[in-house]
Amino acid sequence: MTPRARGLLGGLVRYGLVGVANAATYYGVYLLAHRHAGYLVAHVVGLGVAMVVSFLLNCRFTFRVRPTWTRLLLYPASQAVNIVATTVGVVALVHLGVGERLAPLLAAALAVPVSFLAARFVITRAPDGPTPPVLAPDAPTGPIPLGGR
């Protein structure tokens, strides 16, 4: 196995572990919020908290990058990819004869690599900080001193 493939596989495993932690976070927050609010409010609060926790864990643990506001604002796009992939998967699996109770579980499992790649793209490709200035053609080359970085 190549180092790149090993790195992708390790990231996928870490992403799965974050997914388990994310599900536990969602459910724990849901149960706590449900004591004080209706199920729909508890669901929305649980999703919000779980998404932020998932983002932070994926930045630090899965992809090993610094969390930024830009990355946080782009992160829900990767979750939208997951929603589309699981929805298409459920419909396709049911159409192929898989039971309606089993199809969502299989679709979720099949969507993990797709959602991993989407999250990886959003988190690792988002700008890490301010956009560097455009240099004039005759400007000196080499590293730009950035101060305390």
PDB file of C-alpha atoms in Angstrom:
ATOM      1  CA  MET A   1       0.000   0.000   0.000  1.00  0.00           C
ATOM      2  CA  THR A   2       1.395   3.395  -0.963  1.00  0.00           C
ATOM      3  CA  PRO A   3       1.948   6.077   1.697  1.00  0.00           C
ATOM      4  CA  ARG A   4      -0.808   8.182   0.076  1.00  0.00           C
ATOM      5  CA  ALA A   5      -3.295   5.285   0.186  1.00  0.00           C
ATOM      6  CA  ARG A   6      -2.315   4.547   3.800  1.00  0.00           C
ATOM      7  CA  GLY A   7      -2.885   8.207   4.652  1.00  0.00           C
ATOM      8  CA  LEU A   8      -6.312   8.216   2.991  1.00  0.00           C
ATOM      9  CA  LEU A   9      -7.305   4.981   4.739  1.00  0.00           C
ATOM     10  CA  GLY A  10      -6.144   6.343   8.101  1.00  0.00           C
ATOM     11  CA  GLY A  11      -8.124   9.517   7.491  1.00  0.00           C
ATOM     12  CA  LEU A  12     -11.204   7.490   6.582  1.00  0.00           C
ATOM     13  CA  VAL A  13     -10.911   5.459   9.799  1.00  0.00           C
ATOM     14  CA  ARG A  14     -10.474   8.642  11.867  1.00  0.00           C
ATOM     15  CA  TYR A  15     -13.473  10.153  10.033  1.00  0.00           C
ATOM     16  CA  GLY A  16     -15.545   7.118  11.013  1.00  0.00           C
ATOM     17  CA  LEU A  17     -14.501   7.489  14.656  1.00  0.00           C
ATOM     18  CA  VAL A  18     -15.478  11.161  14.554  1.00  0.00           C
ATOM     19  CA  GLY A  19     -18.816  10.057  13.101  1.00  0.00           C
ATOM     20  CA  VAL A  20     -19.416   7.817  16.113  1.00  0.00           C
ATOM     21  CA  ALA A  21     -18.500  10.668  18.470  1.00  0.00           C
ATOM     22  CA  ASN A  22     -20.740  12.970  16.443  1.00  0.00           C
ATOM     23  CA  ALA A  23     -23.723  10.618  16.750  1.00  0.00           C
ATOM     24  CA  ALA A  24     -23.176  10.369  20.521  1.00  0.00           C
ATOM     25  CA  THR A  25     -22.881  14.163  20.794  1.00  0.00           C
ATOM     26  CA  TYR A  26     -26.085  14.672  18.811  1.00  0.00           C
ATOM     27  CA  TYR A  27     -28.038  12.174  20.869  1.00  0.00           C
ATOM     28  CA  GLY A  28     -26.726  13.427  24.220  1.00  0.00           C
ATOM     29  CA  VAL A  29     -27.535  17.044  23.371  1.00  0.00           C
ATOM     30  CA  TYR A  30     -30.916  15.973  21.976  1.00  0.00           C
ATOM     31  CA  LEU A  31     -31.802  14.215  25.239  1.00  0.00           C
ATOM     32  CA  LEU A  32     -30.649  17.175  27.346  1.00  0.00           C
ATOM     33  CA  ALA A  33     -32.483  19.731  25.209  1.00  0.00           C
ATOM     34  CA  HIS A  34     -35.614  17.581  25.045  1.00  0.00           C
ATOM     35  CA  ARG A  35     -36.025  18.009  28.804  1.00  0.00           C
ATOM     36  CA  HIS A  36     -36.577  21.743  28.231  1.00  0.00           C
ATOM     37  CA  ALA A  37     -37.997  21.936  24.715  1.00  0.00           C
ATOM     38  CA  GLY A  38     -39.981  19.959  22.181  1.00  0.00           C
ATOM     39  CA  TYR A  39     -38.435  17.215  20.085  1.00  0.00           C
ATOM     40  CA  LEU A  40     -37.987  19.385  16.988  1.00  0.00           C
ATOM     41  CA  VAL A  41     -36.141  22.145  18.869  1.00  0.00           C
ATOM     42  CA  ALA A  42     -34.047  19.479  20.607  1.00  0.00           C
ATOM     43  CA  HIS A  43     -33.262  17.938  17.218  1.00  0.00           C
ATOM     44  CA  VAL A  44     -32.133  21.259  15.715  1.00  0.00           C
ATOM     45  CA  VAL A  45     -30.024  22.133  18.774  1.00  0.00           C
ATOM     46  CA  GLY A  46     -28.492  18.641  18.736  1.00  0.00           C
ATOM     47  CA  LEU A  47     -27.665  18.917  15.040  1.00  0.00           C
ATOM     48  CA  GLY A  48     -26.095  22.352  15.494  1.00  0.00           C
ATOM     49  CA  VAL A  49     -23.912  21.334  18.418  1.00  0.00           C
ATOM     50  CA  ALA A  50     -22.965  18.045  16.752  1.00  0.00           C
ATOM     51  CA  MET A  51     -21.984  19.811  13.525  1.00  0.00           C
ATOM     52  CA  VAL A  52     -19.651  22.203  15.351  1.00  0.00           C
ATOM     53  CA  VAL A  53     -18.129  19.345  17.379  1.00  0.00           C
ATOM     54  CA  SER A  54     -17.773  17.276  14.195  1.00  0.00           C
ATOM     55  CA  PHE A  55     -16.074  20.188  12.452  1.00  0.00           C
ATOM     56  CA  LEU A  56     -13.587  20.712  15.284  1.00  0.00           C
ATOM     57  CA  LEU A  57     -12.792  17.007  15.615  1.00  0.00           C
ATOM     58  CA  ASN A  58     -12.420  16.592  11.857  1.00  0.00           C
ATOM     59  CA  CYS A  59     -10.073  19.563  11.655  1.00  0.00           C
ATOM     60  CA  ARG A  60      -7.866  18.507  14.557  1.00  0.00           C
ATOM     61  CA  PHE A  61      -8.108  14.708  14.560  1.00  0.00           C
ATOM     62  CA  THR A  62      -9.052  13.589  11.049  1.00  0.00           C
ATOM     63  CA  PHE A  63      -7.372  16.114   8.746  1.00  0.00           C
ATOM     64  CA  ARG A  64      -4.923  17.714  11.206  1.00  0.00           C
ATOM     65  CA  VAL A  65      -5.481  21.300  10.142  1.00  0.00           C
ATOM     66  CA  ARG A  66      -6.187  24.441  12.125  1.00  0.00           C
ATOM     67  CA  PRO A  67      -9.913  25.259  12.409  1.00  0.00           C
ATOM     68  CA  THR A  68     -10.749  28.634  10.884  1.00  0.00           C
ATOM     69  CA  TRP A  69     -13.943  30.625  10.488  1.00  0.00           C
ATOM     70  CA  THR A  70     -13.780  30.112   6.720  1.00  0.00           C
ATOM     71  CA  ARG A  71     -13.556  26.360   7.133  1.00  0.00           C
ATOM     72  CA  LEU A  72     -16.404  26.386   9.642  1.00  0.00           C
ATOM     73  CA  LEU A  73     -18.630  28.348   7.271  1.00  0.00           C
ATOM     74  CA  LEU A  74     -17.836  25.974   4.374  1.00  0.00           C
ATOM     75  CA  TYR A  75     -18.214  22.765   6.404  1.00  0.00           C
ATOM     76  CA  PRO A  76     -22.019  22.439   6.028  1.00  0.00           C
ATOM     77  CA  ALA A  77     -21.458  22.051   2.266  1.00  0.00           C
ATOM     78  CA  SER A  78     -19.753  18.719   2.928  1.00  0.00           C
ATOM     79  CA  GLN A  79     -22.712  17.675   5.036  1.00  0.00           C
ATOM     80  CA  ALA A  80     -25.046  18.566   2.160  1.00  0.00           C
ATOM     81  CA  VAL A  81     -23.084  16.117  -0.008  1.00  0.00           C
ATOM     82  CA  ASN A  82     -23.692  13.455   2.647  1.00  0.00           C
ATOM     83  CA  ILE A  83     -27.427  14.179   2.690  1.00  0.00           C
ATOM     84  CA  VAL A  84     -27.646  13.906  -1.099  1.00  0.00           C
ATOM     85  CA  ALA A  85     -25.549  10.720  -1.193  1.00  0.00           C
ATOM     86  CA  THR A  86     -27.610   8.976   1.498  1.00  0.00           C
ATOM     87  CA  THR A  87     -30.903  10.073  -0.066  1.00  0.00           C
ATOM     88  CA  VAL A  88     -29.898   8.812  -3.512  1.00  0.00           C
ATOM     89  CA  GLY A  89     -28.596   5.642  -1.877  1.00  0.00           C
ATOM     90  CA  VAL A  90     -31.833   4.958  -0.002  1.00  0.00           C
ATOM     91  CA  VAL A  91     -33.942   5.460  -3.119  1.00  0.00           C
ATOM     92  CA  ALA A  92     -31.635   3.293  -5.244  1.00  0.00           C
ATOM     93  CA  LEU A  93     -31.422   0.509  -2.674  1.00  0.00           C
ATOM     94  CA  VAL A  94     -35.190   0.388  -2.135  1.00  0.00           C
ATOM     95  CA  HIS A  95     -35.659   0.362  -5.916  1.00  0.00           C
ATOM     96  CA  LEU A  96     -33.235  -2.601  -6.074  1.00  0.00           C
ATOM     97  CA  GLY A  97     -35.342  -4.500  -3.533  1.00  0.00           C
ATOM     98  CA  VAL A  98     -33.584  -3.759  -0.246  1.00  0.00           C
ATOM     99  CA  GLY A  99     -36.050  -3.371   2.617  1.00  0.00           C
ATOM    100  CA  GLU A 100     -37.032   0.150   3.660  1.00  0.00           C
ATOM    101  CA  ARG A 101     -35.738  -0.427   7.203  1.00  0.00           C
ATOM    102  CA  LEU A 102     -32.310  -1.669   6.095  1.00  0.00           C
ATOM    103  CA  ALA A 103     -31.772   0.699   3.149  1.00  0.00           C
ATOM    104  CA  PRO A 104     -30.954   3.799   5.255  1.00  0.00           C
ATOM    105  CA  LEU A 105     -28.258   1.937   7.200  1.00  0.00           C
ATOM    106  CA  LEU A 106     -26.656   0.571   4.030  1.00  0.00           C
ATOM    107  CA  ALA A 107     -26.923   3.960   2.304  1.00  0.00           C
ATOM    108  CA  ALA A 108     -25.250   5.657   5.283  1.00  0.00           C
ATOM    109  CA  ALA A 109     -22.413   3.121   5.237  1.00  0.00           C
ATOM    110  CA  LEU A 110     -21.987   3.488   1.475  1.00  0.00           C
ATOM    111  CA  ALA A 111     -21.998   7.295   1.771  1.00  0.00           C
ATOM    112  CA  VAL A 112     -19.127   7.432   4.293  1.00  0.00           C
ATOM    113  CA  PRO A 113     -16.349   7.510   1.648  1.00  0.00           C
ATOM    114  CA  VAL A 114     -18.228  10.170  -0.360  1.00  0.00           C
ATOM    115  CA  SER A 115     -18.857  12.368   2.673  1.00  0.00           C
ATOM    116  CA  PHE A 116     -15.250  11.818   3.816  1.00  0.00           C
ATOM    117  CA  LEU A 117     -13.931  13.104   0.492  1.00  0.00           C
ATOM    118  CA  ALA A 118     -16.321  16.075   0.582  1.00  0.00           C
ATOM    119  CA  ALA A 119     -15.295  16.988   4.149  1.00  0.00           C
ATOM    120  CA  ARG A 120     -11.624  16.508   3.247  1.00  0.00           C
ATOM    121  CA  PHE A 121     -11.991  18.799   0.260  1.00  0.00           C
ATOM    122  CA  VAL A 122     -13.829  21.518   2.202  1.00  0.00           C
ATOM    123  CA  ILE A 123     -11.599  21.418   5.267  1.00  0.00           C
ATOM    124  CA  THR A 124      -8.202  21.001   3.646  1.00  0.00           C
ATOM    125  CA  ARG A 125      -8.794  23.231   0.615  1.00  0.00           C
ATOM    126  CA  ALA A 126     -10.322  26.193   2.459  1.00  0.00           C
ATOM    127  CA  PRO A 127      -8.003  29.158   2.863  1.00  0.00           C
ATOM    128  CA  ASP A 128      -5.956  28.994   6.040  1.00  0.00           C
ATOM    129  CA  GLY A 129      -5.957  32.743   6.548  1.00  0.00           C
ATOM    130  CA  PRO A 130      -6.017  36.017   4.693  1.00  0.00           C
ATOM    131  CA  THR A 131      -5.441  35.851   0.956  1.00  0.00           C
ATOM    132  CA  PRO A 132      -1.853  36.782   0.118  1.00  0.00           C
ATOM    133  CA  PRO A 133      -1.336  39.936  -1.951  1.00  0.00           C
ATOM    134  CA  VAL A 134      -0.774  39.660  -5.688  1.00  0.00           C
ATOM    135  CA  LEU A 135       2.839  40.481  -6.510  1.00  0.00           C
ATOM    136  CA  ALA A 136       3.934  42.678  -9.377  1.00  0.00           C
ATOM    137  CA  PRO A 137       5.917  40.866 -12.119  1.00  0.00           C
ATOM    138  CA  ASP A 138       9.161  42.509 -10.997  1.00  0.00           C
ATOM    139  CA  ALA A 139       8.584  41.903  -7.278  1.00  0.00           C
ATOM    140  CA  PRO A 140      11.217  39.882  -5.412  1.00  0.00           C
ATOM    141  CA  THR A 141      10.442  36.196  -5.058  1.00  0.00           C
ATOM    142  CA  GLY A 142      10.821  34.013  -2.024  1.00  0.00           C
ATOM    143  CA  PRO A 143       8.889  33.634   1.173  1.00  0.00           C
ATOM    144  CA  ILE A 144       6.798  36.536   2.341  1.00  0.00           C
ATOM    145  CA  PRO A 145       7.470  37.312   6.009  1.00  0.00           C
ATOM    146  CA  LEU A 146       4.193  36.833   7.860  1.00  0.00           C
ATOM    147  CA  GLY A 147       5.237  37.793  11.347  1.00  0.00           C
ATOM    148  CA  GLY A 148       4.361  35.425  14.160  1.00  0.00           C
ATOM    149  CA  ARG A 149       3.417  32.404  12.036  1.00  0.00           C
TER     150      ARG A 149
END
